[in-house]
CSV table of C-alpha atoms and ligand atoms in Angstrom, one decimal:
chain,number,residue,atom,x,y,z
A,1,MET,CA,-16.3,-21.8,85.9
A,2,SER,CA,-17.4,-20.9,89.4
A,3,VAL,CA,-20.7,-19.2,89.9
A,4,LEU,CA,-19.1,-16.0,91.1
A,5,PHE,CA,-16.7,-15.8,88.2
A,6,ARG,CA,-19.6,-16.3,85.8
A,7,LEU,CA,-21.6,-13.6,87.5
A,8,GLU,CA,-18.7,-11.2,87.3
A,9,GLN,CA,-18.2,-12.0,83.6
A,10,GLU,CA,-21.9,-11.6,83.0
A,11,SER,CA,-22.0,-8.2,84.6
A,12,ALA,CA,-18.8,-7.1,82.7
A,13,LEU,CA,-20.5,-8.1,79.5
A,14,ARG,CA,-23.6,-6.3,80.4
A,15,HIS,CA,-21.5,-3.2,81.0
A,16,ALA,CA,-19.7,-3.7,77.8
A,17,LEU,CA,-22.9,-3.1,75.9
A,18,GLU,CA,-23.8,-0.1,78.0
A,19,ARG,CA,-20.2,1.4,77.9
A,20,ASP,CA,-19.9,0.9,74.2
A,21,GLU,CA,-17.0,-1.6,74.4
A,22,LEU,CA,-18.5,-3.7,71.6
A,23,GLU,CA,-17.3,-3.2,68.1
A,24,LEU,CA,-17.9,-4.8,64.7
A,25,TYR,CA,-14.9,-6.0,62.7
A,26,PHE,CA,-15.4,-6.7,59.0
A,27,GLN,CA,-14.1,-9.6,57.0
A,28,ALA,CA,-14.3,-9.1,53.2
A,29,GLN,CA,-15.7,-11.8,50.9
A,30,GLY,CA,-14.4,-12.1,47.4
A,31,ASP,CA,-16.4,-12.9,44.3
A,32,LEU,CA,-14.7,-15.7,42.4
A,33,HIS,CA,-16.4,-14.7,39.1
A,34,ASN,CA,-14.8,-11.2,39.0
A,35,GLY,CA,-12.2,-11.3,41.7
A,36,ARG,CA,-13.6,-8.3,43.6
A,37,VAL,CA,-14.9,-7.7,47.1
A,38,SER,CA,-18.6,-8.7,47.1
A,39,GLY,CA,-19.4,-7.8,50.7
A,40,ALA,CA,-18.3,-8.6,54.2
A,41,GLU,CA,-19.3,-10.5,57.3
A,42,ALA,CA,-19.6,-8.4,60.5
A,43,LEU,CA,-17.8,-10.1,63.4
A,44,LEU,CA,-18.2,-9.0,66.9
A,45,ARG,CA,-15.3,-8.0,69.1
A,46,TRP,CA,-15.2,-6.8,72.7
A,47,ARG,CA,-12.6,-4.1,73.3
A,48,ARG,CA,-11.7,-4.5,76.9
A,49,GLY,CA,-9.0,-2.1,77.9
A,50,ASP,CA,-6.1,-2.8,75.6
A,51,THR,CA,-7.2,-6.2,74.5
A,52,VAL,CA,-9.6,-7.2,71.9
A,53,VAL,CA,-11.6,-10.2,73.0
A,54,PRO,CA,-12.8,-12.7,70.3
A,55,PRO,CA,-16.4,-13.9,70.2
A,56,SER,CA,-15.4,-17.5,71.2
A,57,GLU,CA,-14.6,-16.1,74.6
A,58,PHE,CA,-17.9,-14.3,75.3
A,59,ILE,CA,-20.6,-15.4,72.9
A,60,PRO,CA,-21.2,-18.7,74.8
A,61,LEU,CA,-21.7,-16.7,78.0
A,62,ALA,CA,-23.9,-14.2,76.2
A,63,GLU,CA,-26.1,-17.1,74.9
A,64,LYS,CA,-26.3,-18.8,78.3
A,65,SER,CA,-27.3,-15.6,80.1
A,66,GLY,CA,-29.7,-14.3,77.4
A,67,LEU,CA,-27.5,-11.2,76.9
A,68,ILE,CA,-27.1,-12.3,73.3
A,69,VAL,CA,-30.6,-10.9,72.6
A,70,PRO,CA,-29.8,-7.3,73.3
A,71,ILE,CA,-26.2,-7.8,72.0
A,72,GLY,CA,-27.6,-9.3,68.8
A,73,ALA,CA,-30.0,-6.4,68.4
A,74,TRP,CA,-27.1,-4.0,68.8
A,75,VAL,CA,-25.1,-5.9,66.1
A,76,ILE,CA,-28.0,-5.6,63.6
A,77,ASP,CA,-28.6,-2.0,64.4
A,78,THR,CA,-24.9,-1.2,64.2
A,79,ALA,CA,-24.5,-3.1,60.9
A,80,CYS,CA,-27.3,-1.0,59.4
A,81,ALA,CA,-25.7,2.2,60.8
A,82,HIS,CA,-22.4,1.3,59.0
A,83,LEU,CA,-24.3,0.5,55.8
A,84,ARG,CA,-26.0,3.9,56.0
A,85,ALA,CA,-22.6,5.7,56.6
A,86,TRP,CA,-21.0,3.8,53.7
A,87,ALA,CA,-23.8,4.8,51.3
A,88,ASP,CA,-23.5,8.4,52.5
A,89,GLN,CA,-19.8,8.3,51.7
A,90,GLY,CA,-20.8,7.3,48.2
A,91,LEU,CA,-19.3,3.8,48.4
A,92,ALA,CA,-20.6,1.3,46.0
A,93,GLU,CA,-23.4,-0.8,47.5
A,94,THR,CA,-22.0,-4.0,49.1
A,95,ARG,CA,-23.7,-6.7,51.2
A,96,LEU,CA,-23.1,-7.0,54.9
A,97,ALA,CA,-23.8,-10.2,56.7
A,98,VAL,CA,-24.5,-10.5,60.5
A,99,ASN,CA,-24.5,-13.7,62.6
A,100,VAL,CA,-27.8,-14.5,64.4
A,101,SER,CA,-27.7,-16.9,67.3
A,102,ALA,CA,-30.3,-19.5,68.2
A,103,ARG,CA,-31.5,-17.7,71.3
A,104,GLN,CA,-31.8,-14.5,69.4
A,105,PHE,CA,-33.7,-16.2,66.6
A,106,PHE,CA,-36.3,-17.7,68.9
A,107,ALA,CA,-36.6,-14.7,71.2
A,108,GLY,CA,-39.6,-13.6,69.2
A,109,ASP,CA,-38.8,-10.1,68.0
A,110,LEU,CA,-36.1,-10.7,65.5
A,111,GLU,CA,-38.4,-9.6,62.7
A,112,SER,CA,-39.1,-6.2,64.3
A,113,VAL,CA,-35.4,-5.8,65.3
A,114,VAL,CA,-34.5,-6.2,61.7
A,115,SER,CA,-37.2,-4.1,60.2
A,116,GLU,CA,-36.8,-1.3,62.7
A,117,ALA,CA,-33.0,-1.2,62.1
A,118,LEU,CA,-33.5,-1.0,58.3
A,119,ALA,CA,-36.1,1.7,58.7
A,120,ARG,CA,-34.1,3.7,61.3
A,121,HIS,CA,-31.1,3.9,59.1
A,122,GLY,CA,-32.8,3.9,55.7
A,123,VAL,CA,-30.9,0.9,54.5
A,124,LYS,CA,-31.8,-1.1,51.4
A,125,PRO,CA,-32.9,-4.5,52.8
A,126,SER,CA,-31.0,-6.4,50.1
A,127,CYS,CA,-27.8,-5.1,51.5
A,128,LEU,CA,-28.3,-7.0,54.8
A,129,GLU,CA,-27.8,-10.7,55.1
A,130,LEU,CA,-28.6,-12.8,58.2
A,131,GLU,CA,-26.4,-15.8,58.8
A,132,LEU,CA,-28.1,-18.7,60.5
A,133,THR,CA,-26.9,-22.1,61.4
A,134,GLU,CA,-28.3,-25.4,60.5
A,135,SER,CA,-28.7,-26.6,64.1
A,136,LEU,CA,-30.7,-23.5,64.8
A,137,LEU,CA,-33.1,-24.2,61.9
A,138,MET,CA,-33.5,-27.9,62.7
A,139,HIS,CA,-34.6,-27.1,66.2
A,140,ASP,CA,-38.2,-26.4,65.2
A,141,PRO,CA,-38.5,-26.6,61.4
A,142,GLU,CA,-42.1,-25.6,61.2
A,143,ALA,CA,-41.9,-22.4,63.2
A,144,THR,CA,-38.6,-21.7,61.6
A,145,THR,CA,-39.9,-21.9,58.1
A,146,ALA,CA,-42.6,-19.3,58.9
A,147,LEU,CA,-40.2,-16.9,60.5
A,148,LEU,CA,-37.7,-17.3,57.6
A,149,HIS,CA,-40.4,-16.4,55.1
A,150,ARG,CA,-41.3,-13.3,57.1
A,151,LEU,CA,-37.7,-12.2,57.2
A,152,LYS,CA,-37.4,-12.8,53.5
A,153,ASP,CA,-40.5,-10.7,52.9
A,154,LEU,CA,-38.6,-7.8,54.5
A,155,GLY,CA,-36.2,-8.1,51.6
A,156,VAL,CA,-33.1,-9.3,53.5
A,157,SER,CA,-31.1,-12.3,52.3
A,158,LEU,CA,-30.5,-15.4,54.4
A,159,SER,CA,-27.5,-17.7,54.5
A,160,LEU,CA,-26.8,-20.9,56.2
A,161,ASP,CA,-23.5,-20.7,58.1
A,162,ASP,CA,-21.0,-23.5,58.9
A,163,PHE,CA,-22.8,-25.7,56.4
A,164,GLY,CA,-22.0,-29.4,56.6
A,165,THR,CA,-21.2,-29.4,60.3
A,166,GLY,CA,-24.8,-29.9,61.5
A,167,TYR,CA,-27.4,-32.3,60.4
A,168,SER,CA,-27.5,-31.0,56.8
A,169,CYS,CA,-31.0,-32.1,56.3
A,170,PHE,CA,-31.5,-31.9,52.5
A,171,ALA,CA,-35.3,-32.0,52.7
A,172,TYR,CA,-35.3,-28.7,54.6
A,173,LEU,CA,-32.7,-27.1,52.2
A,174,SER,CA,-35.4,-26.9,49.6
A,175,ARG,CA,-38.1,-25.7,52.0
A,176,PHE,CA,-36.2,-23.0,53.8
A,177,PRO,CA,-36.2,-19.8,51.7
A,178,ILE,CA,-32.4,-19.3,52.0
A,179,ASP,CA,-30.1,-17.7,49.4
A,180,THR,CA,-26.6,-18.8,50.3
A,181,LEU,CA,-24.7,-21.8,51.7
A,182,LYS,CA,-21.5,-21.1,53.5
A,183,ILE,CA,-19.3,-24.2,53.4
A,184,ASP,CA,-17.7,-24.6,56.8
A,185,GLN,CA,-14.0,-24.0,57.0
A,186,SER,CA,-13.2,-27.5,58.3
A,187,PHE,CA,-14.0,-28.8,54.7
A,188,VAL,CA,-12.0,-26.1,53.1
A,189,ARG,CA,-9.0,-26.8,55.3
A,190,ASP,CA,-8.8,-30.5,54.1
A,191,MET,CA,-10.2,-30.3,50.6
A,192,VAL,CA,-6.9,-30.0,48.8
A,193,THR,CA,-5.3,-33.0,50.4
A,194,GLN,CA,-8.3,-35.3,51.3
A,195,ALA,CA,-10.1,-36.9,48.4
A,196,ASN,CA,-13.3,-37.5,50.4
A,197,THR,CA,-13.4,-33.9,51.6
A,198,ALA,CA,-12.9,-32.7,48.1
A,199,SER,CA,-15.8,-34.8,46.9
A,200,ILE,CA,-18.0,-33.4,49.7
A,201,VAL,CA,-17.1,-29.8,48.7
A,202,ALA,CA,-17.8,-30.6,45.1
A,203,ALA,CA,-21.1,-32.2,46.0
A,204,ILE,CA,-22.2,-29.3,48.2
A,205,ILE,CA,-21.4,-26.8,45.4
A,206,GLY,CA,-23.3,-28.9,42.8
A,207,LEU,CA,-26.3,-29.4,45.1
A,208,ALA,CA,-26.4,-25.7,46.0
A,209,HIS,CA,-26.4,-24.6,42.4
A,210,ARG,CA,-29.1,-27.1,41.5
A,211,LEU,CA,-31.2,-25.5,44.2
A,212,ASN,CA,-30.3,-22.1,42.9
A,213,LEU,CA,-28.3,-21.3,46.0
A,214,HIS,CA,-25.2,-19.2,46.1
A,215,VAL,CA,-22.1,-20.7,47.6
A,216,VAL,CA,-19.5,-19.1,49.8
A,217,ALA,CA,-16.5,-21.1,51.1
A,218,GLU,CA,-15.2,-20.0,54.5
A,219,GLY,CA,-11.7,-20.2,55.9
A,220,VAL,CA,-9.8,-20.0,52.6
A,221,GLU,CA,-6.2,-19.5,53.6
A,222,ASN,CA,-4.1,-20.4,50.6
A,223,GLU,CA,-4.0,-20.2,46.9
A,224,ALA,CA,-4.4,-23.9,46.3
A,225,GLN,CA,-7.7,-23.9,48.1
A,226,LEU,CA,-8.7,-20.8,46.2
A,227,ALA,CA,-7.8,-22.3,42.8
A,228,TYR,CA,-9.6,-25.5,43.6
A,229,LEU,CA,-12.8,-23.8,44.7
A,230,ARG,CA,-12.7,-21.7,41.6
A,231,ARG,CA,-12.4,-24.9,39.5
A,232,LEU,CA,-15.4,-26.4,41.3
A,233,GLY,CA,-17.5,-23.4,40.5
A,234,CYS,CA,-17.8,-21.9,44.0
A,235,ASP,CA,-19.2,-18.4,43.9
A,236,GLU,CA,-17.4,-16.6,46.7
A,237,ILE,CA,-14.7,-17.0,49.3
A,238,GLN,CA,-14.0,-15.6,52.7
A,239,GLY,CA,-10.7,-16.2,54.6
A,240,TYR,CA,-7.4,-15.0,55.7
A,241,LEU,CA,-6.0,-15.3,52.2
A,242,PHE,CA,-8.2,-12.4,51.1
A,243,SER,CA,-8.5,-10.5,54.4
A,244,ARG,CA,-8.7,-11.1,58.1
A,245,PRO,CA,-11.5,-9.6,60.0
A,246,VAL,CA,-10.5,-5.9,60.4
A,247,PRO,CA,-11.8,-2.7,61.9
A,248,GLU,CA,-14.0,-0.5,59.7
A,249,ALA,CA,-11.2,1.8,58.5
A,250,ASP,CA,-9.1,-1.1,57.3
A,251,TYR,CA,-12.1,-2.7,55.5
A,252,LEU,CA,-12.9,0.6,53.8
A,253,ALA,CA,-9.2,0.9,52.8
A,254,LEU,CA,-9.5,-2.5,51.2
A,255,LEU,CA,-12.6,-1.5,49.3
A,256,ALA,CA,-10.9,1.6,48.1
A,257,SER,CA,-7.8,-0.2,47.0
A,258,ASP,CA,-9.6,-2.2,44.4
A,259,THR,CA,-7.8,-5.3,45.6
A,260,THR,CA,-8.8,-8.4,43.7
A,261,LEU,CA,-8.4,-12.1,44.6
A,262,PRO,CA,-5.1,-13.6,43.5
A,263,GLY,CA,-5.1,-15.4,40.2
A,264,ALA,CA,-8.3,-13.8,39.0
A,265,PRO,CA,-9.7,-15.7,36.1
A,266,GLN,CA,-7.9,-15.2,32.8
A,267,THR,CA,-10.2,-13.0,30.8
A,268,ALA,CA,-9.6,-15.2,27.8
A,269,ALA,CA,-11.1,-18.1,29.7
A,270,HIS,CA,-14.4,-16.3,30.1
A,271,THR,CA,-15.2,-14.8,26.8
A,272,LEU,CA,-18.8,-14.1,25.9
A,273,LEU,CA,-20.0,-13.3,22.4
A,274,LEU,CA,-23.2,-11.2,22.1
A,275,VAL,CA,-24.9,-11.1,18.7
A,276,ASP,CA,-27.7,-8.7,18.1
A,277,ASP,CA,-28.7,-6.1,15.5
A,278,GLU,CA,-30.2,-3.8,18.0
A,279,PRO,CA,-27.6,-1.5,19.7
A,280,GLY,CA,-30.0,-0.9,22.6
A,281,ILE,CA,-30.1,-4.6,23.5
A,282,LEU,CA,-26.4,-5.0,23.2
A,283,SER,CA,-25.7,-2.1,25.6
A,284,ALA,CA,-28.3,-3.3,28.1
A,285,LEU,CA,-26.7,-6.7,28.1
A,286,ARG,CA,-23.2,-5.2,28.5
A,287,ARG,CA,-24.4,-3.0,31.4
A,288,MET,CA,-26.0,-5.9,33.1
A,289,LEU,CA,-22.8,-8.0,32.8
A,290,ARG,CA,-20.4,-5.2,33.7
A,291,GLN,CA,-19.6,-6.6,37.1
A,292,GLU,CA,-19.1,-10.2,36.0
A,293,GLY,CA,-15.6,-9.8,34.7
A,294,TYR,CA,-16.2,-11.5,31.3
A,295,ARG,CA,-14.4,-10.4,28.2
A,296,ILE,CA,-17.3,-9.4,26.0
A,297,LEU,CA,-17.2,-9.5,22.2
A,298,ILE,CA,-19.9,-7.9,20.1
A,299,ALA,CA,-21.3,-8.7,16.7
A,300,ASN,CA,-24.1,-7.0,14.9
A,301,ASN,CA,-25.1,-9.9,12.8
A,302,ALA,CA,-24.5,-13.6,12.3
A,303,LEU,CA,-21.7,-13.3,9.8
A,304,GLU,CA,-19.7,-10.9,12.1
A,305,GLY,CA,-20.3,-13.4,14.9
A,306,LEU,CA,-18.9,-16.3,12.8
A,307,GLU,CA,-15.8,-14.3,12.0
A,308,LEU,CA,-15.2,-13.5,15.6
A,309,LEU,CA,-15.6,-17.2,16.5
A,310,ALA,CA,-13.0,-18.1,14.0
A,311,ARG,CA,-10.5,-15.7,15.5
A,312,GLU,CA,-11.2,-15.9,19.2
A,313,ALA,CA,-11.7,-18.6,21.8
A,314,VAL,CA,-15.3,-18.0,22.9
A,315,GLN,CA,-17.0,-20.1,25.6
A,316,VAL,CA,-20.5,-18.8,25.5
A,317,VAL,CA,-22.5,-17.1,22.8
A,318,ILE,CA,-25.8,-15.3,23.2
A,319,SER,CA,-27.7,-14.5,20.0
A,320,ASP,CA,-30.8,-12.6,19.1
A,321,GLN,CA,-33.3,-14.7,17.0
A,322,ARG,CA,-34.6,-12.1,14.6
A,323,MET,CA,-31.8,-10.5,12.7
A,324,PRO,CA,-31.3,-9.5,9.0
A,325,GLY,CA,-29.4,-12.3,7.1
A,326,LEU,CA,-29.1,-15.5,9.1
A,327,SER,CA,-31.6,-15.8,11.9
A,328,GLY,CA,-30.3,-16.6,15.4
A,329,SER,CA,-31.2,-20.3,15.2
A,330,GLU,CA,-29.6,-20.7,11.8
A,331,PHE,CA,-26.5,-19.0,13.1
A,332,LEU,CA,-26.3,-21.2,16.2
A,333,ALA,CA,-26.8,-24.3,14.2
A,334,ARG,CA,-23.6,-23.4,12.4
A,335,VAL,CA,-21.8,-22.6,15.6
A,336,LYS,CA,-22.8,-26.0,16.9
A,337,ASP,CA,-21.1,-27.7,13.9
A,338,MET,CA,-18.1,-25.4,13.8
A,339,HIS,CA,-17.5,-24.7,17.4
A,340,PRO,CA,-19.2,-27.5,19.3
A,341,ASP,CA,-17.5,-26.5,22.6
A,342,CYS,CA,-19.1,-23.1,22.6
A,343,LEU,CA,-22.3,-23.0,24.6
A,344,ARG,CA,-25.2,-21.4,22.7
A,345,ILE,CA,-28.0,-19.3,24.2
A,346,ILE,CA,-30.8,-17.6,22.3
A,347,LEU,CA,-32.6,-14.4,23.3
A,348,SER,CA,-35.9,-14.2,21.4
A,349,GLY,CA,-39.2,-12.3,21.3
A,350,GLN,CA,-42.3,-14.3,22.1
A,351,ALA,CA,-43.3,-14.3,18.4
A,352,ASP,CA,-40.3,-16.3,17.3
A,353,MET,CA,-41.0,-19.3,19.5
A,354,ALA,CA,-41.6,-21.9,16.7
A,355,SER,CA,-38.3,-21.5,15.0
A,356,VAL,CA,-36.5,-21.4,18.4
A,357,LEU,CA,-38.2,-24.6,19.4
A,358,ASP,CA,-36.8,-26.3,16.3
A,359,ALA,CA,-33.3,-25.1,17.1
A,360,ILE,CA,-33.6,-26.5,20.6
A,361,ASN,CA,-34.8,-29.8,19.4
A,362,ASN,CA,-31.9,-30.0,16.9
A,363,GLY,CA,-29.5,-29.4,19.8
A,364,ALA,CA,-28.3,-26.1,18.4
A,365,VAL,CA,-29.4,-24.2,21.5
A,366,TYR,CA,-28.5,-24.9,25.1
A,367,LYS,CA,-30.9,-22.3,26.7
A,368,PHE,CA,-33.3,-19.7,25.4
A,369,PHE,CA,-34.6,-16.6,27.1
A,370,THR,CA,-37.4,-14.3,26.1
A,371,LYS,CA,-37.1,-10.5,26.0
A,372,PRO,CA,-37.5,-8.7,28.3
A,373,TRP,CA,-35.3,-10.8,30.5
A,374,ASP,CA,-34.8,-10.8,34.3
A,375,ASP,CA,-31.3,-9.4,34.9
A,376,ALA,CA,-30.4,-11.5,38.0
A,377,GLN,CA,-31.7,-14.7,36.5
A,378,LEU,CA,-30.0,-14.2,33.2
A,379,ARG,CA,-26.7,-13.4,35.0
A,380,GLU,CA,-27.0,-16.6,37.0
A,381,ARG,CA,-27.8,-18.6,33.8
A,382,ILE,CA,-24.8,-17.2,32.0
A,383,ARG,CA,-22.5,-18.1,35.0
A,384,GLU,CA,-24.1,-21.6,34.9
A,385,ALA,CA,-23.4,-21.7,31.1
A,386,PHE,CA,-19.7,-21.0,31.7
A,387,ARG,CA,-19.6,-23.8,34.4
A,388,VAL,CA,-21.3,-26.3,32.1
A,389,GLN,CA,-19.0,-25.3,29.2
A,390,ALA,CA,-15.9,-25.8,31.4
A,391,ALA,CA,-17.1,-29.3,32.4
A,392,LEU,CA,-17.9,-30.2,28.7
A,393,ALA,CA,-14.5,-28.9,27.6
A,394,LEU,CA,-12.8,-31.0,30.2
A,395,ALA,CA,-14.8,-34.1,29.1
A,396,ASN,CA,-13.8,-33.5,25.4
A,397,PRO,CA,-10.3,-32.2,25.5
A,398,LEU,CA,-9.6,-33.1,21.9
A,399,GLN,CA,-12.3,-30.9,20.3
A,400,PRO,CA,-11.2,-27.9,18.4
B,501,C2E,P1,-18.5,-17.7,61.9
B,501,C2E,O1,-19.7,-16.9,61.7
B,501,C2E,O2,-18.4,-19.0,61.2
B,501,C2E,O3,-17.3,-16.7,61.4
B,501,C2E,C1,-16.2,-17.1,60.8
B,501,C2E,C2,-15.0,-17.2,61.8
B,501,C2E,O4,-13.9,-17.8,61.1
B,501,C2E,C3,-14.5,-15.9,62.3
B,501,C2E,O5,-14.1,-16.1,63.7
B,501,C2E,C4,-13.4,-15.6,61.4
B,501,C2E,O6,-12.4,-14.7,62.0
B,501,C2E,C5,-12.8,-16.9,61.2
B,501,C2E,N1,-12.0,-17.0,60.0
B,501,C2E,C6,-12.2,-16.4,58.9
B,501,C2E,N2,-11.4,-16.7,57.9
B,501,C2E,C7,-10.6,-17.6,58.5
B,501,C2E,C8,-9.4,-18.3,58.0
B,501,C2E,O7,-9.0,-18.2,56.9
B,501,C2E,N3,-8.8,-19.2,58.9
B,501,C2E,C9,-9.3,-19.4,60.1
B,501,C2E,N4,-8.7,-20.3,60.9
B,501,C2E,N5,-10.4,-18.7,60.6
B,501,C2E,C10,-11.0,-17.8,59.8
B,501,C2E,P2,-14.5,-15.1,64.9
B,501,C2E,O8,-14.5,-13.7,64.4
B,501,C2E,O9,-13.6,-15.5,66.0
B,501,C2E,O10,-15.9,-15.6,65.2
B,501,C2E,C11,-16.2,-16.9,65.6
B,501,C2E,C12,-17.7,-17.2,65.6
B,501,C2E,O11,-18.3,-16.3,66.6
B,501,C2E,C13,-18.4,-16.8,64.3
B,501,C2E,O12,-18.2,-17.9,63.4
B,501,C2E,C14,-19.8,-16.7,64.8
B,501,C2E,O13,-20.4,-18.0,65.0
B,501,C2E,C15,-19.6,-16.1,66.2
B,501,C2E,N6,-19.9,-14.7,66.1
B,501,C2E,C16,-19.1,-13.7,65.7
B,501,C2E,N7,-19.8,-12.5,65.7
B,501,C2E,C17,-21.0,-12.8,66.1
B,501,C2E,C18,-22.2,-12.0,66.4
B,501,C2E,O14,-22.3,-10.7,66.1
B,501,C2E,N8,-23.3,-12.6,66.8
B,501,C2E,C19,-23.3,-14.0,67.1
B,501,C2E,N9,-24.4,-14.5,67.5
B,501,C2E,N10,-22.2,-14.7,66.8
B,501,C2E,C20,-21.1,-14.1,66.4
B,502,MG,MG1,-20.9,-16.4,60.2
B,503,MG,MG1,-19.0,-19.9,59.6
């Protein structure tokens, strides 16, 4: 690129910002647990006359010239403006992710850019996600960790983009306060045909879940990839199969259309049995799990629970400990013998700890939770229970 050409391009890009030629497109992400749109990634476009210029053609120049700093700030502010407008239109809360480049990250005022944009538009911080890349974070891990913590303190979520293409330093994975790994599309492309790539994807998903990280697979283009990612327990996907990056109006139309991912899980494959004698607890659990897409069965006592288990294929059961008739631990001990494939969780008050401990030591209980529970944590544990259950069922195909 000649110097003159570069200068021309640079000045055109500067004007693009001033003349409002930049625009955000939105690419929906789909939740593999319930098949629904879970949020979107905002992707920058430059509308130059009649053509729409993709970021690969101007982001490198923006980075080199430093223009990425004001452009990046514009992206964050505009994303928040969209979130505000969507909330005002009464749309259900969804997450919106924006990309942050290295230069922008280290320019020094990212924290105030983010907090000012959130405040200016009155946006809930948890709706905004910042996508960072590994190479950016590895540049200066000490300074990075401090800044990441300050960003987290604002309440936004953080994800690691293009995961697997940089140094993938596992030591830092546990130190950086990130929420989500985005598996790079190069792995997704090959995972259905290449055994090694499939192993890498499976390992990334397993590692991420062990570290309590959420996993999004990028670049999902066909149903085989989707089905495989679902089997591996991936949480979300993004890719042309679900939606291309589209202008706002098209994204909102997709949201309104209630489109779901192809081949959404058979409800019967995700059946959860809740056993409790208190109607209030049952409805709170149901409410908390509404978005998860499970088929939920309800029993008011242990005997009703056993009857349902005899009739229906149930993968996970959550039982109260203190109930009239059989206690929760007695109930689950029976479930263990009669339906060994069904994963058993107990929900108890602090006072019932002794009997619950016995049940755990007898192997009748997989996990126990105390009331009151933390919604997000319990939801995640139940997802994990379904994953573990699926793995166990695969290992023991002959069990009833
Ligand atoms: P990225 O953040 O990894 O974004 C995903 C890219 O993959 C997007 O390209 C998207 O259109 C593309 N993609 C999504 N699904 C598929 C698929 O199924 N198949 C294929 N082949 N591609 C798919 P896009 O929009 O051209 O953006 C390219 C890169 O430009 C982004 O990669 C990101 O690194 C950068 N970028 C985009 N917007 C911004 C921004 O606002 N700020 C900064 N700093 N970088 C941005
Ligand atoms: Mg990205
Ligand atoms: Mg990416």
